[in-house]
PDB file of C-alpha atoms in Angstrom:
ATOM      1  CA  UNK I  10       8.153 -38.106  24.981  1.00 44.00           C
ATOM      2  CA  UNK I  11       7.218 -41.628  23.981  1.00 40.00           C
ATOM      3  CA  UNK I  12       7.091 -42.512  20.285  1.00 41.00           C
ATOM      4  CA  UNK I  13       4.117 -44.889  20.602  1.00 38.00           C
ATOM      5  CA  UNK I  14       0.922 -44.006  18.751  1.00 35.00           C
ATOM      6  CA  UNK I  15      -1.516 -42.443  19.357  1.00 41.00           C
ATOM      7  CA  UNK I  16      -0.025 -39.701  21.495  1.00 75.00           C
ATOM      8  CA  UNK I  17      -2.075 -37.176  23.407  1.00 84.00           C
ATOM      9  CA  UNK I  18      -0.434 -33.904  24.403  1.00 88.00           C
ATOM     10  CA  UNK I  19      -2.386 -31.725  26.828  1.00 91.00           C
ATOM     11  CA  UNK I  20      -2.025 -27.941  26.684  1.00 90.00           C
ATOM     12  CA  UNK I  21      -2.147 -26.004  29.970  1.00 95.00           C
ATOM     13  CA  UNK I  22      -2.150 -22.180  30.027  1.00 96.00           C
ATOM     14  CA  UNK I  23       0.834 -20.904  31.992  1.00 97.00           C
ATOM     15  CA  UNK I  24      -1.379 -18.480  33.897  1.00 97.00           C
ATOM     16  CA  UNK I  25      -3.472 -21.350  35.303  1.00 97.00           C
ATOM     17  CA  UNK I  26      -1.037 -23.033  37.715  1.00 97.00           C
ATOM     18  CA  UNK I  27      -3.901 -24.714  39.564  1.00 96.00           C
ATOM     19  CA  UNK I  28      -4.255 -26.925  36.479  1.00 96.00           C
ATOM     20  CA  UNK I  29      -0.631 -28.075  36.278  1.00 96.00           C
ATOM     21  CA  UNK I  30      -0.898 -31.006  38.685  1.00 95.00           C
ATOM     22  CA  UNK I  31      -4.280 -32.017  37.282  1.00 94.00           C
ATOM     23  CA  UNK I  32      -2.893 -32.056  33.761  1.00 93.00           C
ATOM     24  CA  UNK I  33       0.116 -34.119  34.812  1.00 94.00           C
ATOM     25  CA  UNK I  34      -2.181 -36.833  36.165  1.00 92.00           C
ATOM     26  CA  UNK I  35      -4.868 -36.656  33.459  1.00 91.00           C
ATOM     27  CA  UNK I  36      -3.488 -39.601  31.499  1.00 89.00           C
ATOM     28  CA  UNK I  37      -1.949 -37.691  28.593  1.00 89.00           C
ATOM     29  CA  UNK I  38       1.397 -38.844  27.224  1.00 90.00           C
ATOM     30  CA  UNK I  39       2.864 -35.367  27.766  1.00 92.00           C
ATOM     31  CA  UNK I  40       1.785 -31.910  28.847  1.00 94.00           C
ATOM     32  CA  UNK I  41       2.719 -28.500  27.490  1.00 95.00           C
ATOM     33  CA  UNK I  42       2.757 -25.400  29.664  1.00 97.00           C
ATOM     34  CA  UNK I  43       1.835 -22.645  27.253  1.00 97.00           C
ATOM     35  CA  UNK I  44       3.469 -19.280  27.844  1.00 98.00           C
ATOM     36  CA  UNK I  45       2.551 -17.955  24.405  1.00 96.00           C
ATOM     37  CA  UNK I  46      -0.928 -17.571  22.873  1.00 92.00           C
ATOM     38  CA  UNK I  47      -2.845 -18.848  25.900  1.00 93.00           C
ATOM     39  CA  UNK I  48      -1.468 -16.127  28.192  1.00 97.00           C
ATOM     40  CA  UNK I  49      -2.509 -12.442  27.981  1.00 96.00           C
ATOM     41  CA  UNK I  50       0.389 -10.011  27.718  1.00 94.00           C
ATOM     42  CA  UNK I  51      -0.202  -8.536  31.184  1.00 96.00           C
ATOM     43  CA  UNK I  52      -0.019 -12.016  32.763  1.00 97.00           C
ATOM     44  CA  UNK I  53       3.098 -13.351  31.065  1.00 97.00           C
ATOM     45  CA  UNK I  54       5.491 -12.453  33.875  1.00 97.00           C
ATOM     46  CA  UNK I  55       3.335 -14.220  36.452  1.00 98.00           C
ATOM     47  CA  UNK I  56       2.953 -17.224  34.157  1.00 98.00           C
ATOM     48  CA  UNK I  57       6.736 -17.534  33.855  1.00 98.00           C
ATOM     49  CA  UNK I  58       7.102 -17.488  37.631  1.00 97.00           C
ATOM     50  CA  UNK I  59       4.349 -20.064  38.128  1.00 98.00           C
ATOM     51  CA  UNK I  60       5.768 -22.374  35.465  1.00 98.00           C
ATOM     52  CA  UNK I  61       9.294 -22.092  36.868  1.00 98.00           C
ATOM     53  CA  UNK I  62       8.184 -22.917  40.416  1.00 98.00           C
ATOM     54  CA  UNK I  63       6.124 -25.897  39.324  1.00 98.00           C
ATOM     55  CA  UNK I  64       8.843 -27.283  37.044  1.00 97.00           C
ATOM     56  CA  UNK I  65      11.446 -27.191  39.820  1.00 96.00           C
ATOM     57  CA  UNK I  66       9.191 -29.020  42.255  1.00 95.00           C
ATOM     58  CA  UNK I  67       7.575 -31.610  39.983  1.00 94.00           C
ATOM     59  CA  UNK I  68       8.174 -35.355  39.943  1.00 90.00           C
ATOM     60  CA  UNK I  69      10.603 -35.637  37.023  1.00 86.00           C
ATOM     61  CA  UNK I  70       9.952 -39.371  36.643  1.00 85.00           C
ATOM     62  CA  UNK I  71       6.325 -38.698  35.768  1.00 87.00           C
ATOM     63  CA  UNK I  72       4.769 -37.399  32.541  1.00 93.00           C
ATOM     64  CA  UNK I  73       7.120 -35.491  30.189  1.00 94.00           C
ATOM     65  CA  UNK I  74       6.670 -31.715  30.330  1.00 96.00           C
ATOM     66  CA  UNK I  75       7.301 -29.300  27.478  1.00 96.00           C
ATOM     67  CA  UNK I  76       7.033 -25.511  27.494  1.00 98.00           C
ATOM     68  CA  UNK I  77       5.749 -23.435  24.591  1.00 97.00           C
ATOM     69  CA  UNK I  78       7.807 -20.271  24.815  1.00 98.00           C
ATOM     70  CA  UNK I  79       7.240 -16.932  23.152  1.00 97.00           C
ATOM     71  CA  UNK I  80       9.216 -15.903  20.116  1.00 91.00           C
ATOM     72  CA  UNK I  81      10.824 -12.492  19.790  1.00 89.00           C
ATOM     73  CA  UNK I  82      11.805 -10.336  22.737  1.00 90.00           C
ATOM     74  CA  UNK I  83      10.076 -12.539  25.351  1.00 95.00           C
ATOM     75  CA  UNK I  84      12.087 -15.639  24.437  1.00 97.00           C
ATOM     76  CA  UNK I  85      15.057 -14.903  26.687  1.00 97.00           C
ATOM     77  CA  UNK I  86      12.838 -14.109  29.675  1.00 97.00           C
ATOM     78  CA  UNK I  87      10.945 -17.371  29.168  1.00 98.00           C
ATOM     79  CA  UNK I  88      14.111 -19.456  28.978  1.00 98.00           C
ATOM     80  CA  UNK I  89      15.637 -17.682  31.975  1.00 97.00           C
ATOM     81  CA  UNK I  90      12.576 -18.692  33.978  1.00 97.00           C
ATOM     82  CA  UNK I  91      12.161 -22.333  32.928  1.00 97.00           C
ATOM     83  CA  UNK I  92      15.549 -23.819  32.032  1.00 97.00           C
ATOM     84  CA  UNK I  93      16.534 -24.503  35.653  1.00 95.00           C
ATOM     85  CA  UNK I  94      13.345 -26.549  35.977  1.00 96.00           C
ATOM     86  CA  UNK I  95      14.680 -28.862  33.248  1.00 96.00           C
ATOM     87  CA  UNK I  96      11.614 -29.331  31.072  1.00 97.00           C
ATOM     88  CA  UNK I  97      11.855 -32.191  28.600  1.00 96.00           C
ATOM     89  CA  UNK I  98      11.700 -29.732  25.759  1.00 96.00           C
ATOM     90  CA  UNK I  99      10.692 -26.382  24.349  1.00 97.00           C
ATOM     91  CA  UNK I 100       8.132 -25.668  21.652  1.00 97.00           C
ATOM     92  CA  UNK I 101       9.314 -22.832  19.403  1.00 98.00           C
ATOM     93  CA  UNK I 102       6.397 -20.983  17.763  1.00 97.00           C
ATOM     94  CA  UNK I 103       6.476 -19.323  14.351  1.00 96.00           C
ATOM     95  CA  UNK I 104       9.775 -20.936  13.441  1.00 98.00           C
ATOM     96  CA  UNK I 105      10.815 -19.575  10.051  1.00 98.00           C
ATOM     97  CA  UNK I 106      14.266 -21.066   9.513  1.00 98.00           C
ATOM     98  CA  UNK I 107      16.996 -23.312  10.884  1.00 98.00           C
ATOM     99  CA  UNK I 108      18.674 -20.120  12.099  1.00 98.00           C
ATOM    100  CA  UNK I 109      15.791 -19.645  14.559  1.00 98.00           C
ATOM    101  CA  UNK I 110      16.473 -23.082  16.032  1.00 98.00           C
ATOM    102  CA  UNK I 111      20.225 -22.494  16.123  1.00 98.00           C
ATOM    103  CA  UNK I 112      19.609 -19.244  18.004  1.00 98.00           C
ATOM    104  CA  UNK I 113      17.468 -21.122  20.531  1.00 98.00           C
ATOM    105  CA  UNK I 114      20.176 -23.788  20.850  1.00 98.00           C
ATOM    106  CA  UNK I 115      22.768 -21.102  21.612  1.00 98.00           C
ATOM    107  CA  UNK I 116      20.503 -19.537  24.234  1.00 98.00           C
ATOM    108  CA  UNK I 117      19.878 -22.898  25.910  1.00 98.00           C
ATOM    109  CA  UNK I 118      23.611 -23.563  25.978  1.00 97.00           C
ATOM    110  CA  UNK I 119      24.128 -20.123  27.506  1.00 97.00           C
ATOM    111  CA  UNK I 120      21.640 -20.917  30.262  1.00 96.00           C
ATOM    112  CA  UNK I 121      23.647 -24.022  31.149  1.00 95.00           C
ATOM    113  CA  UNK I 122      21.682 -26.781  29.439  1.00 96.00           C
ATOM    114  CA  UNK I 123      23.924 -29.493  28.026  1.00 92.00           C
ATOM    115  CA  UNK I 124      21.606 -30.625  25.251  1.00 94.00           C
ATOM    116  CA  UNK I 125      19.033 -32.518  27.286  1.00 96.00           C
ATOM    117  CA  UNK I 126      16.264 -30.026  26.509  1.00 98.00           C
ATOM    118  CA  UNK I 127      14.867 -30.900  23.080  1.00 97.00           C
ATOM    119  CA  UNK I 128      13.142 -28.547  20.653  1.00 97.00           C
ATOM    120  CA  UNK I 129       9.928 -28.838  18.667  1.00 96.00           C
ATOM    121  CA  UNK I 130       9.558 -26.060  16.079  1.00 97.00           C
ATOM    122  CA  UNK I 131       6.058 -25.007  15.068  1.00 97.00           C
ATOM    123  CA  UNK I 132       5.671 -24.412  11.329  1.00 97.00           C
ATOM    124  CA  UNK I 133       3.049 -21.667  11.146  1.00 96.00           C
ATOM    125  CA  UNK I 134       4.043 -19.509   8.163  1.00 97.00           C
ATOM    126  CA  UNK I 135       4.714 -19.933   4.458  1.00 98.00           C
ATOM    127  CA  UNK I 136       8.376 -19.111   5.037  1.00 98.00           C
ATOM    128  CA  UNK I 137       8.668 -21.780   7.717  1.00 98.00           C
ATOM    129  CA  UNK I 138       6.975 -24.335   5.482  1.00 98.00           C
ATOM    130  CA  UNK I 139       9.358 -23.505   2.639  1.00 98.00           C
ATOM    131  CA  UNK I 140      12.350 -24.019   4.972  1.00 98.00           C
ATOM    132  CA  UNK I 141      11.018 -27.023   6.866  1.00 98.00           C
ATOM    133  CA  UNK I 142      13.653 -29.508   5.650  1.00 98.00           C
ATOM    134  CA  UNK I 143      16.473 -27.393   7.078  1.00 98.00           C
ATOM    135  CA  UNK I 144      14.481 -26.793  10.257  1.00 98.00           C
ATOM    136  CA  UNK I 145      14.068 -30.545  10.753  1.00 98.00           C
ATOM    137  CA  UNK I 146      17.843 -30.970  10.603  1.00 98.00           C
ATOM    138  CA  UNK I 147      18.654 -28.200  13.075  1.00 98.00           C
ATOM    139  CA  UNK I 148      20.185 -28.855  16.545  1.00 98.00           C
ATOM    140  CA  UNK I 149      18.029 -30.415  19.281  1.00 98.00           C
ATOM    141  CA  UNK I 150      14.973 -30.915  17.037  1.00 97.00           C
ATOM    142  CA  UNK I 151      12.958 -33.929  18.165  1.00 96.00           C
ATOM    143  CA  UNK I 152       9.932 -33.422  15.909  1.00 95.00           C
ATOM    144  CA  UNK I 153       8.151 -30.554  14.192  1.00 95.00           C
ATOM    145  CA  UNK I 154       4.524 -29.469  14.237  1.00 94.00           C
ATOM    146  CA  UNK I 155       2.247 -27.816  11.714  1.00 93.00           C
ATOM    147  CA  UNK I 156       0.237 -24.883  13.065  1.00 92.00           C
ATOM    148  CA  UNK I 157      -2.558 -25.136  10.533  1.00 92.00           C
ATOM    149  CA  UNK I 158      -4.735 -22.253  11.732  1.00 90.00           C
ATOM    150  CA  UNK I 159      -1.921 -19.702  11.543  1.00 94.00           C
ATOM    151  CA  UNK I 160      -0.509 -21.224   8.361  1.00 95.00           C
ATOM    152  CA  UNK I 161      -3.874 -21.046   6.614  1.00 94.00           C
ATOM    153  CA  UNK I 162      -4.198 -17.384   7.593  1.00 95.00           C
ATOM    154  CA  UNK I 163      -0.710 -16.627   6.296  1.00 97.00           C
ATOM    155  CA  UNK I 164      -1.470 -18.384   3.002  1.00 95.00           C
ATOM    156  CA  UNK I 165      -4.858 -16.747   2.646  1.00 96.00           C
ATOM    157  CA  UNK I 166      -6.566 -20.149   2.656  1.00 93.00           C
ATOM    158  CA  UNK I 167      -9.916 -20.844   4.276  1.00 90.00           C
ATOM    159  CA  UNK I 168      -9.848 -24.567   5.111  1.00 83.00           C
ATOM    160  CA  UNK I 169     -12.936 -26.740   4.890  1.00 79.00           C
ATOM    161  CA  UNK I 170     -13.968 -29.045   7.742  1.00 73.00           C
ATOM    162  CA  UNK I 171     -11.449 -31.744   6.822  1.00 74.00           C
ATOM    163  CA  UNK I 172      -8.676 -29.246   6.091  1.00 79.00           C
ATOM    164  CA  UNK I 173      -7.895 -30.960   2.772  1.00 84.00           C
ATOM    165  CA  UNK I 174      -6.670 -27.649   1.360  1.00 90.00           C
ATOM    166  CA  UNK I 175      -3.552 -28.104   3.516  1.00 92.00           C
ATOM    167  CA  UNK I 176      -2.907 -31.758   2.680  1.00 91.00           C
ATOM    168  CA  UNK I 177       0.080 -30.767   0.520  1.00 93.00           C
ATOM    169  CA  UNK I 178       1.583 -28.867   3.469  1.00 95.00           C
ATOM    170  CA  UNK I 179       1.139 -31.900   5.724  1.00 94.00           C
ATOM    171  CA  UNK I 180       2.890 -34.090   3.165  1.00 94.00           C
ATOM    172  CA  UNK I 181       5.781 -31.647   2.932  1.00 96.00           C
ATOM    173  CA  UNK I 182       6.282 -31.658   6.706  1.00 96.00           C
ATOM    174  CA  UNK I 183       6.123 -35.465   6.860  1.00 95.00           C
ATOM    175  CA  UNK I 184       8.638 -35.831   4.003  1.00 96.00           C
ATOM    176  CA  UNK I 185      11.008 -33.331   5.636  1.00 97.00           C
ATOM    177  CA  UNK I 186      10.835 -35.229   8.938  1.00 96.00           C
ATOM    178  CA  UNK I 187      11.598 -38.561   7.273  1.00 95.00           C
ATOM    179  CA  UNK I 188      14.463 -37.050   5.272  1.00 97.00           C
ATOM    180  CA  UNK I 189      15.990 -35.586   8.432  1.00 97.00           C
ATOM    181  CA  UNK I 190      15.601 -38.841  10.368  1.00 96.00           C
ATOM    182  CA  UNK I 191      13.492 -37.341  13.169  1.00 95.00           C
ATOM    183  CA  UNK I 192      10.198 -38.477  14.680  1.00 93.00           C
ATOM    184  CA  UNK I 193       6.959 -37.952  12.731  1.00 92.00           C
ATOM    185  CA  UNK I 194       5.267 -34.571  13.174  1.00 93.00           C
ATOM    186  CA  UNK I 195       2.693 -34.142  15.900  1.00 88.00           C
ATOM    187  CA  UNK I 196      -0.879 -33.602  14.763  1.00 81.00           C
ATOM    188  CA  UNK I 197      -2.197 -30.028  14.960  1.00 77.00           C
ATOM    189  CA  UNK I 198      -4.623 -28.651  17.491  1.00 69.00           C
ATOM    190  CA  UNK I 199      -8.210 -29.051  16.388  1.00 58.00           C
ATOM    191  CA  UNK I 200     -10.259 -25.831  16.546  1.00 52.00           C
ATOM    192  CA  UNK I 201     -13.232 -28.058  17.420  1.00 52.00           C
ATOM    193  CA  UNK I 202     -12.324 -28.262  21.092  1.00 52.00           C
ATOM    194  CA  UNK I 203     -15.876 -29.041  22.283  1.00 57.00           C
ATOM    195  CA  UNK I 204     -17.090 -31.114  19.326  1.00 56.00           C
ATOM    196  CA  UNK I 205     -15.832 -34.631  20.076  1.00 51.00           C
ATOM    197  CA  UNK I 206     -16.928 -36.078  16.728  1.00 59.00           C
ATOM    198  CA  UNK I 207     -15.211 -33.274  14.783  1.00 52.00           C
ATOM    199  CA  UNK I 208     -12.070 -33.736  16.864  1.00 50.00           C
ATOM    200  CA  UNK I 209     -12.028 -37.475  16.118  1.00 52.00           C
ATOM    201  CA  UNK I 210     -12.565 -36.862  12.397  1.00 54.00           C
ATOM    202  CA  UNK I 211      -9.668 -34.421  12.351  1.00 53.00           C
ATOM    203  CA  UNK I 212      -7.442 -36.943  14.089  1.00 49.00           C
ATOM    204  CA  UNK I 213      -8.325 -39.645  11.565  1.00 51.00           C
ATOM    205  CA  UNK I 214      -7.611 -37.217   8.703  1.00 51.00           C
ATOM    206  CA  UNK I 215      -4.012 -36.794   9.876  1.00 48.00           C
ATOM    207  CA  UNK I 216      -3.266 -40.456  10.577  1.00 50.00           C
ATOM    208  CA  UNK I 217      -2.861 -41.540   6.916  1.00 44.00           C
ATOM    209  CA  UNK I 218      -0.411 -38.660   6.397  1.00 51.00           C
ATOM    210  CA  UNK I 219       1.848 -40.125   9.116  1.00 54.00           C
ATOM    211  CA  UNK I 220       1.191 -37.434  11.669  1.00 58.00           C
ATOM    212  CA  UNK I 221       1.133 -38.884  15.178  1.00 61.00           C
ATOM    213  CA  UNK I 222      -1.191 -38.193  18.043  1.00 52.00           C
ATOM    214  CA  UNK I 223      -3.156 -35.088  18.887  1.00 53.00           C
ATOM    215  CA  UNK I 224      -2.796 -31.836  20.783  1.00 54.00           C
ATOM    216  CA  UNK I 225      -5.623 -31.124  23.207  1.00 58.00           C
ATOM    217  CA  UNK I 226      -6.417 -27.997  25.203  1.00 53.00           C
ATOM    218  CA  UNK I 227      -6.979 -28.502  28.926  1.00 53.00           C
ATOM    219  CA  UNK I 228     -10.464 -27.034  28.493  1.00 50.00           C
ATOM    220  CA  UNK I 229     -11.389 -30.056  26.379  1.00 45.00           C
ATOM    221  CA  UNK I 230     -12.348 -33.508  27.589  1.00 35.00           C
ATOM    222  CA  UNK I 231      -9.991 -36.339  26.718  1.00 38.00           C
ATOM    223  CA  UNK I 232     -11.376 -38.919  24.317  1.00 34.00           C
ATOM    224  CA  UNK I 233     -10.016 -41.880  22.369  1.00 35.00           C
ATOM    225  CA  UNK I 234      -9.778 -41.254  18.625  1.00 31.00           C
ATOM    226  CA  UNK I 235     -10.137 -44.619  16.854  1.00 33.00           C
TER     227      UNK I 235
END
């Protein structure tokens, strides 16, 4: 993934393989095949198969491709399916500690990856936020992300439109990234996926805090955020 700013990362549900090629040519700086929240439980097996087939056959010189895997008992099945396709990295949801990343590192090693697959932990709980400095320094971590919707729910916070109630959490994640010497955190997904003005405002809110870029669902139109 390039470190230039702004960065646009396009989410694609793993159970919508007809969108994979379209996403890869949509002009985003990277795409993420989502095997987690975007995929219903009954469709996860098929999504793994579709993602694995597409990854193995894609043009690896084109846009970087990451995979958001499931945590818990589905993690091994996800990695077993996608590692041979050599994605650029894996997004680890609900990361609570450096031990979670070390476990993922061990699994990737066991599946034969030699360290080329990077990891981006998603900080989505109070425990993860408390441990974010250690998470940033864990093996393979390229950058972290703040899952603000899930974090707010875990904290019992109801954010306003600008999300200022979580500004302290953003600052903590930025400081942890700088201290660990990794890339700045990636901006969170905006819940305003069809309100272009709200999306742009959210993007501008995160820029002063040294977040970079934006995550966009494939159901949204791509727009510049000045």
